[in-house]
XYZ file of C-alpha atoms in Angstrom:
679
model
C 0.005 0.001 0.009
C 2.840 2.399 0.859
C 4.639 1.824 -2.483
C 1.420 2.206 -4.436
C 0.583 5.494 -2.692
C 4.074 6.805 -3.462
C 3.815 5.606 -7.067
C 0.506 7.471 -7.509
C 2.070 10.608 -6.065
C 5.000 10.352 -8.482
C 2.595 9.854 -11.387
C 0.528 12.892 -10.348
C 3.641 15.086 -10.054
C 5.241 13.589 -13.200
C 8.423 12.940 -11.243
C 9.715 10.220 -13.544
C 10.058 12.766 -16.300
C 12.535 14.631 -14.039
C 14.284 11.558 -12.684
C 17.635 12.763 -14.022
C 17.627 15.777 -11.705
C 17.959 16.135 -7.924
C 18.395 19.014 -5.473
C 22.052 19.493 -4.493
C 23.622 22.148 -2.320
C 26.327 23.934 -4.309
C 28.670 26.277 -2.392
C 30.922 27.928 -4.992
C 30.966 28.648 -8.711
C 34.157 28.715 -10.751
C 33.785 31.821 -12.957
C 35.263 31.351 -16.447
C 34.671 32.796 -19.904
C 33.906 30.915 -23.120
C 37.637 30.288 -23.621
C 38.003 28.554 -20.276
C 39.875 31.468 -18.698
C 39.260 32.407 -15.047
C 37.353 35.632 -14.505
C 38.503 37.556 -11.440
C 40.689 36.375 -8.577
C 38.443 33.804 -6.882
C 35.306 31.696 -6.777
C 31.761 33.029 -6.516
C 30.105 31.952 -3.228
C 26.455 30.860 -3.340
C 24.344 31.671 -0.326
C 20.713 31.528 0.805
C 18.759 32.537 3.911
C 18.059 29.915 6.563
C 14.866 29.623 8.625
C 16.017 32.454 10.903
C 16.808 34.839 8.035
C 20.591 34.373 8.388
C 22.664 34.182 5.216
C 24.472 30.813 5.037
C 26.920 29.380 2.547
C 25.403 26.982 0.012
C 22.431 27.131 -2.316
C 20.171 24.261 -3.327
C 20.147 23.861 -7.110
C 18.521 21.306 -9.399
C 21.497 19.411 -10.768
C 22.096 16.130 -12.655
C 21.539 12.948 -10.615
C 24.097 10.194 -10.733
C 22.780 7.166 -12.725
C 23.387 4.172 -10.439
C 25.815 3.752 -7.558
C 28.129 6.677 -6.960
C 31.090 4.842 -5.528
C 34.433 3.319 -6.466
C 35.967 6.430 -8.033
C 32.921 7.795 -9.876
C 31.716 11.380 -10.022
C 28.540 13.386 -10.550
C 28.026 15.286 -13.771
C 29.024 19.012 -13.518
C 28.625 19.636 -9.733
C 31.154 17.845 -7.557
C 33.587 18.173 -4.642
C 36.460 20.628 -5.045
C 38.971 17.788 -4.841
C 37.331 16.007 -7.751
C 36.860 18.985 -10.091
C 40.209 20.633 -9.340
C 42.222 17.490 -8.804
C 43.591 18.519 -5.459
C 44.398 16.731 -2.207
C 41.609 17.814 0.181
C 44.010 17.643 3.152
C 46.846 19.723 1.709
C 45.619 21.496 -1.428
C 48.420 19.959 -3.525
C 47.623 18.865 -7.047
C 46.991 15.146 -7.512
C 49.491 13.475 -9.795
C 47.801 10.938 -12.041
C 49.780 7.747 -12.632
C 49.895 6.392 -16.158
C 49.431 2.943 -14.687
C 45.681 2.524 -14.215
C 46.149 -0.224 -11.616
C 47.911 2.233 -9.311
C 45.144 4.808 -9.377
C 43.186 5.225 -6.149
C 39.527 6.249 -5.986
C 40.264 9.964 -5.572
C 42.282 9.893 -8.818
C 39.643 7.776 -10.556
C 36.916 10.252 -9.645
C 38.887 13.135 -11.202
C 39.328 11.196 -14.438
C 35.677 10.060 -14.411
C 34.451 13.635 -13.887
C 36.381 15.084 -16.839
C 35.712 12.089 -19.088
C 31.998 12.758 -18.511
C 32.456 16.308 -19.707
C 34.412 15.118 -22.746
C 31.743 12.535 -23.604
C 29.008 15.172 -23.331
C 30.934 17.543 -25.566
C 31.593 14.827 -28.148
C 27.853 14.130 -28.234
C 26.523 17.701 -28.222
C 29.410 20.003 -29.303
C 27.988 22.608 -26.904
C 30.184 25.744 -26.325
C 29.686 25.608 -22.546
C 31.255 22.157 -22.437
C 34.120 23.286 -24.638
C 34.749 26.056 -22.134
C 35.014 23.522 -19.298
C 37.499 21.397 -21.262
C 39.580 24.512 -22.047
C 39.620 25.283 -18.308
C 40.981 21.848 -17.595
C 43.750 22.234 -20.214
C 44.710 25.709 -18.969
C 44.743 25.088 -15.212
C 44.511 21.387 -14.358
C 45.593 18.587 -16.687
C 46.616 18.248 -20.333
C 45.465 15.442 -22.617
C 48.092 13.135 -21.117
C 46.783 13.871 -17.585
C 49.938 15.757 -16.619
C 49.295 18.242 -13.796
C 49.523 22.026 -14.268
C 49.067 22.956 -10.567
C 49.193 24.989 -8.308
C 45.967 27.039 -8.507
C 46.057 30.708 -7.461
C 42.737 30.515 -5.580
C 43.652 27.463 -3.469
C 45.976 27.767 -0.429
C 46.972 25.706 2.587
C 46.441 28.278 5.373
C 46.190 28.690 9.078
C 42.765 27.738 10.554
C 39.992 30.341 10.553
C 39.115 31.495 14.085
C 38.931 28.622 16.561
C 37.819 25.864 14.225
C 40.932 23.718 14.672
C 44.633 24.014 15.468
C 45.653 22.366 12.167
C 46.129 24.134 8.892
C 43.278 23.850 6.384
C 42.800 24.089 2.660
C 41.150 27.413 1.810
C 39.478 28.781 -1.293
C 39.651 32.460 -2.178
C 36.322 34.073 -3.064
C 35.653 36.799 -5.593
C 35.620 39.299 -2.694
C 39.159 38.197 -1.737
C 38.011 36.341 1.364
C 39.450 32.927 2.190
C 36.935 30.172 3.051
C 37.883 26.803 4.534
C 37.274 23.839 2.282
C 35.480 20.769 3.600
C 34.809 17.363 2.112
C 31.168 18.438 1.569
C 31.954 21.620 -0.321
C 30.481 21.373 -3.835
C 31.654 23.351 -6.839
C 30.182 24.005 -10.235
C 30.970 26.349 -13.168
C 29.743 29.789 -14.158
C 30.423 30.696 -17.813
C 30.274 34.377 -18.734
C 28.097 35.008 -15.704
C 25.662 32.132 -16.358
C 25.413 28.800 -14.516
C 26.571 25.990 -16.802
C 23.377 23.970 -16.059
C 19.979 25.670 -15.557
C 17.699 22.568 -15.575
C 15.562 24.083 -18.324
C 13.977 21.128 -20.152
C 14.460 22.946 -23.489
C 18.182 23.356 -22.864
C 20.183 20.924 -25.044
C 22.437 20.037 -22.107
C 19.384 19.127 -19.972
C 18.005 17.031 -22.810
C 21.411 15.313 -23.229
C 21.571 14.379 -19.604
C 17.964 13.179 -19.488
C 18.681 10.735 -22.289
C 22.013 9.700 -20.791
C 20.453 9.044 -17.402
C 17.575 7.002 -18.812
C 19.942 4.904 -20.888
C 22.369 4.183 -18.096
C 19.823 3.722 -15.328
C 17.183 1.650 -17.130
C 18.464 0.330 -20.439
C 19.372 -3.379 -20.609
C 21.842 -3.432 -23.436
C 24.267 -0.583 -22.734
C 26.605 -2.465 -20.439
C 26.971 -5.839 -18.780
C 26.361 -4.243 -15.386
C 23.097 -2.666 -16.477
C 21.923 -5.637 -18.422
C 22.101 -7.723 -15.260
C 19.989 -5.185 -13.457
C 16.646 -6.232 -14.911
C 14.685 -8.958 -16.625
C 11.853 -8.835 -19.168
C 8.306 -10.059 -18.893
C 7.526 -9.866 -15.190
C 4.392 -8.856 -13.277
C 4.710 -5.599 -11.356
C 2.976 -6.082 -8.000
C 2.364 -2.325 -7.609
C 0.754 -1.529 -10.972
C -0.428 -5.039 -11.917
C 1.025 -4.680 -15.393
C 2.573 -7.642 -17.175
C 5.599 -7.753 -19.457
C 7.504 -4.837 -17.979
C 11.242 -4.900 -17.115
C 11.490 -5.932 -13.462
C 14.013 -4.001 -11.358
C 16.767 -6.207 -9.989
C 17.401 -3.501 -7.369
C 15.142 -0.525 -6.672
C 17.006 2.591 -7.744
C 17.639 5.475 -7.245
C 18.812 5.429 -3.653
C 16.763 7.405 -1.162
C 18.848 10.191 0.448
C 18.285 12.243 3.554
C 17.426 9.364 5.903
C 19.089 9.706 9.342
C 21.675 7.022 9.867
C 22.231 6.447 6.135
C 24.929 8.859 4.993
C 25.062 7.467 1.492
C 21.330 6.707 1.140
C 19.456 3.402 1.171
C 16.493 1.406 -0.157
C 13.044 0.542 1.205
C 13.032 -2.715 -0.727
C 16.411 -4.434 -1.084
C 17.874 -7.889 -1.335
C 21.333 -9.344 -0.762
C 22.433 -12.300 -2.815
C 24.700 -13.533 -0.085
C 21.796 -13.622 2.436
C 19.383 -16.482 1.653
C 16.992 -15.138 4.310
C 16.086 -12.368 1.880
C 15.023 -14.826 -0.824
C 12.382 -17.523 -1.133
C 11.242 -20.226 -3.558
C 14.492 -19.938 -5.525
C 13.921 -16.267 -6.417
C 16.865 -13.844 -6.295
C 17.142 -10.081 -5.886
C 14.133 -8.118 -7.230
C 12.258 -11.273 -8.198
C 11.218 -11.629 -4.563
C 9.127 -8.455 -4.831
C 8.723 -7.917 -8.568
C 8.344 -4.193 -9.345
C 9.023 -2.643 -12.705
C 12.045 -0.409 -13.102
C 9.916 2.646 -13.842
C 7.634 1.981 -10.830
C 10.564 1.427 -8.504
C 12.131 4.668 -9.666
C 8.779 6.455 -9.280
C 8.139 5.494 -5.673
C 11.746 6.312 -4.706
C 11.532 9.694 -6.406
C 8.214 10.447 -4.707
C 9.606 9.672 -1.287
C 12.720 11.682 -2.044
C 10.669 14.684 -3.098
C 8.738 14.572 0.175
C 11.927 14.411 2.224
C 13.166 17.539 0.535
C 9.943 19.477 1.284
C 10.106 21.212 4.628
C 6.327 21.706 4.749
C 5.648 17.984 4.363
C 8.416 16.566 6.501
C 9.277 16.251 10.173
C 12.831 15.393 11.162
C 13.254 14.472 14.817
C 15.971 12.391 16.382
C 16.942 9.557 14.047
C 13.624 9.609 12.214
C 12.072 11.488 9.326
C 8.294 11.564 8.812
C 6.692 12.472 5.504
C 2.981 13.078 4.860
C 0.876 13.942 1.882
C -2.701 13.878 0.619
C -4.055 12.077 -2.432
C -5.339 15.135 -4.330
C -4.431 18.353 -2.549
C -1.070 17.976 -0.809
C -0.670 21.728 -0.290
C -3.288 21.607 2.470
C -1.330 19.268 4.695
C 1.529 21.744 4.917
C -0.203 23.113 8.008
C 0.501 19.831 9.767
C 4.256 20.462 9.726
C 3.792 24.017 10.955
C 1.568 22.949 13.808
C 3.801 20.082 14.908
C 7.144 21.894 14.482
C 6.281 25.516 15.369
C 2.937 25.599 17.216
C 2.799 29.133 18.502
C -0.317 29.941 20.582
C -1.968 32.117 17.945
C -1.624 29.490 15.204
C -2.962 26.754 17.496
C -5.894 28.896 18.598
C -6.816 29.726 14.983
C -6.519 26.076 14.017
C -8.890 24.923 16.771
C -11.457 27.540 15.852
C -11.294 27.264 12.075
C -8.546 24.820 11.043
C -8.760 25.207 7.266
C -9.429 28.884 6.524
C -9.291 29.706 2.845
C -10.922 31.740 0.187
C -13.980 29.478 0.120
C -13.714 28.419 3.797
C -14.833 25.004 2.738
C -14.798 21.850 4.831
C -11.855 19.512 4.173
C -12.623 16.983 1.481
C -12.663 13.280 2.394
C -9.416 12.727 0.527
C -6.796 10.217 1.556
C -4.054 11.204 3.969
C -0.790 9.267 4.069
C 2.218 9.453 6.323
C 5.304 7.312 6.807
C 8.007 7.459 9.490
C 11.437 6.254 8.381
C 14.842 5.649 9.914
C 18.016 3.915 8.740
C 19.627 0.637 9.691
C 22.542 -1.172 8.053
C 22.077 0.427 4.639
C 18.315 -0.088 4.511
C 15.437 2.310 5.035
C 13.277 1.096 7.945
C 9.588 1.949 7.990
C 8.784 2.753 11.607
C 5.160 3.695 11.037
C 2.732 3.797 8.145
C -0.640 5.574 8.263
C -3.446 5.734 5.738
C -6.512 7.692 6.797
C -8.472 10.701 5.572
C -7.481 14.367 5.794
C -10.630 15.042 7.810
C -9.777 12.322 10.353
C -6.195 13.561 10.621
C -7.440 17.100 11.266
C -9.795 15.919 14.008
C -7.014 13.960 15.650
C -4.708 16.941 15.521
C -7.398 19.105 17.126
C -7.760 16.534 19.929
C -3.942 16.514 20.290
C -3.863 20.203 21.141
C -6.866 19.956 23.410
C -5.136 17.139 25.336
C -1.931 19.200 25.509
C -3.726 22.308 26.796
C -2.438 23.233 30.266
C -2.204 26.338 32.379
C 0.795 28.615 31.840
C 3.239 29.010 34.686
C 6.044 31.529 34.233
C 7.392 34.963 34.933
C 4.866 37.733 34.408
C 6.673 40.645 36.007
C 4.440 40.659 39.110
C 6.230 38.125 41.332
C 8.348 39.191 44.239
C 10.839 36.467 43.339
C 14.018 38.355 42.229
C 15.425 35.241 40.552
C 12.744 35.612 37.879
C 13.607 39.135 36.845
C 16.261 38.215 34.327
C 14.644 36.911 31.169
C 15.532 36.021 27.651
C 14.756 38.887 25.296
C 15.047 39.526 21.602
C 18.781 39.837 22.106
C 18.856 36.056 22.428
C 16.292 34.975 19.819
C 17.460 31.364 19.672
C 16.462 30.663 23.248
C 13.322 32.838 23.019
C 11.993 30.965 19.965
C 12.581 27.588 21.614
C 10.696 28.580 24.767
C 7.831 30.174 22.800
C 7.029 26.810 21.156
C 6.766 24.442 24.099
C 4.199 22.220 22.332
C 6.425 21.370 19.378
C 7.110 17.677 18.877
C 10.809 18.282 19.480
C 10.360 19.908 22.868
C 7.782 17.332 23.948
C 10.146 14.448 23.034
C 13.062 16.140 24.795
C 11.242 15.919 28.113
C 12.336 12.273 28.349
C 16.091 12.628 27.694
C 19.060 14.698 28.807
C 20.368 15.220 25.278
C 18.541 15.126 21.918
C 21.121 12.643 20.640
C 19.603 10.114 23.078
C 16.084 10.397 21.658
C 14.661 6.948 21.039
C 13.133 6.369 17.595
C 10.168 4.598 19.078
C 9.239 7.541 21.324
C 9.365 9.898 18.369
C 7.260 7.596 16.247
C 4.653 7.126 19.018
C 4.415 10.903 19.498
C 3.625 11.460 15.854
C 1.054 8.660 15.847
C -0.656 10.191 18.895
C -0.858 13.531 17.111
C -2.159 12.404 13.705
C -3.756 9.027 14.430
C -5.112 9.827 17.889
C -3.481 6.786 19.546
C -2.587 6.691 23.289
C 1.033 6.882 24.349
C 2.481 3.910 26.273
C 2.609 4.455 30.056
C 6.225 3.281 29.986
C 7.177 6.737 28.676
C 6.308 8.095 32.127
C 9.373 6.279 33.540
C 12.061 8.298 31.682
C 9.858 11.403 32.030
C 9.672 11.213 35.840
C 13.306 10.214 36.139
C 14.299 13.258 34.108
C 11.924 15.544 36.089
C 13.179 14.468 39.558
C 16.809 14.747 38.469
C 16.315 18.192 36.957
C 14.480 19.499 40.037
C 17.334 18.448 42.272
C 19.909 20.008 39.938
C 18.234 23.208 38.763
C 15.408 23.830 41.236
C 11.814 24.830 40.594
C 12.883 27.143 37.778
C 12.443 24.211 35.361
C 8.688 24.500 35.835
C 8.565 27.944 34.189
C 7.836 28.974 30.612
C 9.999 30.548 29.389
C 12.917 29.259 31.467
C 14.759 31.927 33.392
C 18.175 33.073 32.239
C 19.674 31.795 35.477
C 18.263 28.286 34.914
C 19.492 28.193 31.319
C 22.935 29.382 32.308
C 23.305 26.651 34.946
C 22.140 24.052 32.389
C 24.692 25.271 29.871
C 27.448 24.947 32.451
C 26.711 21.208 32.739
C 26.043 20.918 29.000
C 22.432 19.884 29.398
C 19.506 20.938 27.210
C 16.392 21.953 29.122
C 12.930 22.434 27.806
C 10.288 24.769 29.250
C 7.975 23.577 32.034
C 4.938 23.744 29.801
C 6.504 21.156 27.507
C 6.957 18.771 30.382
C 3.493 18.997 31.923
C 1.512 19.277 28.719
C 3.194 16.063 27.605
C 2.523 14.410 30.974
C -1.125 15.439 30.903
C -1.443 14.000 27.364
C 0.006 10.644 28.388
C -2.124 10.213 31.508
C -5.437 11.433 30.086
C -5.222 9.145 27.067
C -4.379 6.164 29.276
C -6.540 6.633 32.365
C -10.117 7.798 31.891
C -10.809 7.426 35.628
C -8.415 10.211 36.666
C -8.770 12.825 33.954
C -6.613 15.912 34.528
C -8.084 19.289 33.588
C -6.095 22.152 32.088
C -5.710 24.024 35.378
C -6.022 23.196 39.029
C -9.367 21.590 39.946
C -11.113 19.844 42.839
C -10.837 16.046 42.882
C -10.656 13.203 45.384
C -7.510 11.892 43.748
C -5.050 11.812 46.658
C -1.971 11.737 44.421
C -2.968 14.923 42.635
C -3.896 16.598 45.938
C -0.514 15.667 47.489
C 1.169 17.547 44.650
C -1.038 20.570 45.299
C -0.256 20.447 49.010
C 3.531 20.397 48.418
C 3.215 23.406 46.130
C 1.411 25.453 48.819
C 3.960 24.444 51.471
C 6.803 25.351 49.083
C 5.309 28.750 48.363
C 4.810 29.419 52.097
C 8.479 28.725 52.765
C 9.604 30.972 49.899
C 7.385 33.804 51.181
C 8.571 33.343 54.775
C 12.109 34.001 53.540
C 11.014 36.924 51.309
C 11.970 34.898 48.248
C 15.623 35.161 49.303
C 16.037 31.556 50.454
C 19.531 30.274 49.798
C 19.865 26.693 48.711
C 17.137 24.185 47.985
C 13.687 24.649 49.488
C 11.201 22.017 50.541
C 9.905 21.702 46.975
C 13.319 20.747 45.607
C 14.364 18.692 48.622
C 11.236 16.574 49.058
C 9.644 16.366 45.614
C 11.255 13.014 44.756
C 10.308 11.340 48.047
C 6.868 12.963 48.339
C 5.740 11.767 44.898
C 6.657 8.162 45.737
C 5.784 7.898 49.446
C 3.717 10.902 50.610
C 2.954 9.493 54.083
C 6.632 9.489 55.010
C 7.095 13.164 54.184
C 4.002 15.299 54.662
C 3.652 15.001 58.473
C 7.154 16.456 58.715
C 6.443 19.170 56.114
C 3.236 20.254 57.821
C 5.028 20.643 61.178
C 7.763 22.642 59.440
C 5.115 24.785 57.723
C 3.809 26.038 61.102
C 7.129 27.849 61.548
C 6.813 29.355 58.072
C 3.330 30.615 58.843
C 4.511 32.197 62.122
C 7.269 33.964 60.241
C 4.828 35.242 57.634
C 2.527 36.457 60.432
C 5.355 38.558 61.885
C 6.394 39.943 58.501
C 5.527 43.562 57.744
C 5.397 42.765 54.049
C 3.385 39.513 53.960
C 1.432 39.359 57.287
C -1.862 39.737 55.461
C -1.115 36.617 53.413
C -1.144 34.204 56.354
C -4.872 33.698 56.330
C -4.951 33.048 52.616
C -2.232 30.396 52.850
C -3.985 28.679 55.774
C -7.204 28.684 53.819
C -5.488 26.997 50.896
C -3.986 24.381 53.193
C -7.320 23.635 54.861
C -9.092 23.384 51.516
C -6.605 20.826 50.178
C -6.340 18.917 53.513
C -10.113 18.471 53.600
C -9.831 16.376 50.434
C -7.874 13.679 52.250
C -10.042 11.153 54.045
C -8.843 9.638 57.354
C -8.213 5.917 57.619
C -10.803 3.821 59.524
C -10.502 4.500 63.238
C -8.437 7.669 62.738
C -9.368 11.357 62.829
C -6.393 12.884 61.063
C -6.316 13.016 57.250
C -4.172 10.201 55.872
C -1.683 10.328 53.032
C -0.994 7.463 50.627
C 1.853 5.172 51.632
C 2.981 4.555 48.058
C 2.136 5.972 44.635
C 2.464 3.961 41.456
C 3.925 5.368 38.245
C 0.760 7.003 36.903
C -0.075 8.405 40.365
C 3.393 9.949 40.518
C 2.583 11.686 37.251
C -0.645 13.073 38.679
C 1.277 14.260 41.766
C 3.635 16.198 39.469
C 0.724 17.744 37.605
C -0.954 18.775 40.828
C 2.269 20.414 41.999
C 2.708 22.281 38.717
C -0.892 23.461 38.411
C -1.061 24.618 42.011
C 2.102 26.696 41.528
C 0.492 28.209 38.442
C -2.740 28.911 40.341
C -0.768 30.700 43.094
C 0.924 32.828 40.462
C -2.378 33.687 38.807
C -4.057 34.637 42.079
C -1.154 36.880 43.061
C -1.355 38.615 39.694
C -5.134 39.080 39.980
C -4.791 40.430 43.538
C -2.182 42.943 42.432
C -4.324 44.025 39.475
C -7.310 44.536 41.792
C -5.211 46.490 44.222
C -3.826 48.711 41.447
C -7.320 49.286 40.132
C -8.465 50.648 43.451
């Protein structure tokens, strides 16, 4: 079903007609004239703006795709690494000397020869002036017809490292503005002839037409070479299209790029001759899953096109998720925005009228597809596959944000707590943006780990399923969540509950090289997990009355913690009762709360004697009495009793009660101050 859906997408977008092209990031252009002579003193850098509006080196261009496997000393057509085009040692910048003995040539030498032989073959076939210019450049600056070197190049130097990148010298390239840029193994070069890019991907351009024919012949033709002729067989049944008599692909090319864990790409369907487990009934290679060459190329190209589209792709951890609709894929672009960058305004508008448009129509009952992929041992692994309708996906996404809805707790400028007065501002947009999107999939997933590199693929996949398919999350996720929460409270204090995080909290986290997410990310995620798993103890968006003792224990600890902070005029040095006792209280409340209540009497006495907060004593006592009345005494006892032990889900409800009560205290203080100011 997955392959058929991808094939239909490729057919709709006519991707097979453009199979010979692929997006590639090119960093520099070599400026030459029609005689192959360098123009200026250096290379022309290509830049584009990133998601934050910052200009970065490298521009994505539609360039020729390699027909087959790009390994063993082979090179792409026109756009390649600097070491391949210029024939230089990438570690020293020295020119590569090409041995006349072919057996002694290593892959880096072979790739240089292969690159320029491609240019020569293209010129022999088309006689295009642009290709003649490239060959003239090679003769002037690189190699003659006998492959004798004419180095060194004036725009390549082995120089001291730029800034603090490394202590070793690096190969640098001089730009047209006389700057020197370090050269990496991923730096791609192409040519600019008389101010025009050598390849513009125009289908009417003779060079584009030449490469389209060359690619089709080398990738799919049976009789061009022995290697290609073994790549297919005639007369098979394609299990995707149902057509008979088409050439069956021996292996499903082209490779799919951009999958985490697969640096050189991989295949969804693949077979290894040396592994009998991949074969059955005497079939070999592609015969085990017969798909025509054109169909195999189509589904691979469709998937590749989705991976390259930011508005139809989510990349998180070691997974990449692609989604599309059967007839109107532009509509599903909002899914990526809501899952990656769900700012409050966008979410609110989505919940009120999710598909606003010129006609403000209801979403059509078209098919919605999504697939989550990761890499393993050269193969593309399908973690999750979903086929539903766009309407159902929208409803599930609406429920997702309803389930994530939770009260905001953070600095509002009204608290007497001086530690909260230093905030991230526009001067540090990176941190501000991260905190302003606490409901993004990335921030939600990061609540379970110390470092994003430790994100588990299964957690990421389950999160996406919960958002789009409406499935519950496994309770087992609460284990790493609570472990992370208790550890972070003991290390960073109650500042981790806030949104946005305070500058002080972020600075401490950076000192220990830990990535923290805002408090709203943690507790929205926890609320989502518990509410979808336990209908008996549903948690509301803000503090509420319930007979759930675990939730009420969390509320009680929050009030006691606030009383202690106020008793010390928010100048308490070291950890308070909230930080000290959170871990124990959420596991065994009965062993902690009698002690904390006795200690709280001293805090109330101190508040009573305070000139600044004496009027607050009655309010705090009222809160305590209200919460304590929710605990029922054990048979034969008069005093309220606390649970002896809380299971995993109850610990989660304890944490939510603590968070929501802190938020409620903050809201009430703000309302009281507003009322006082109004008078």
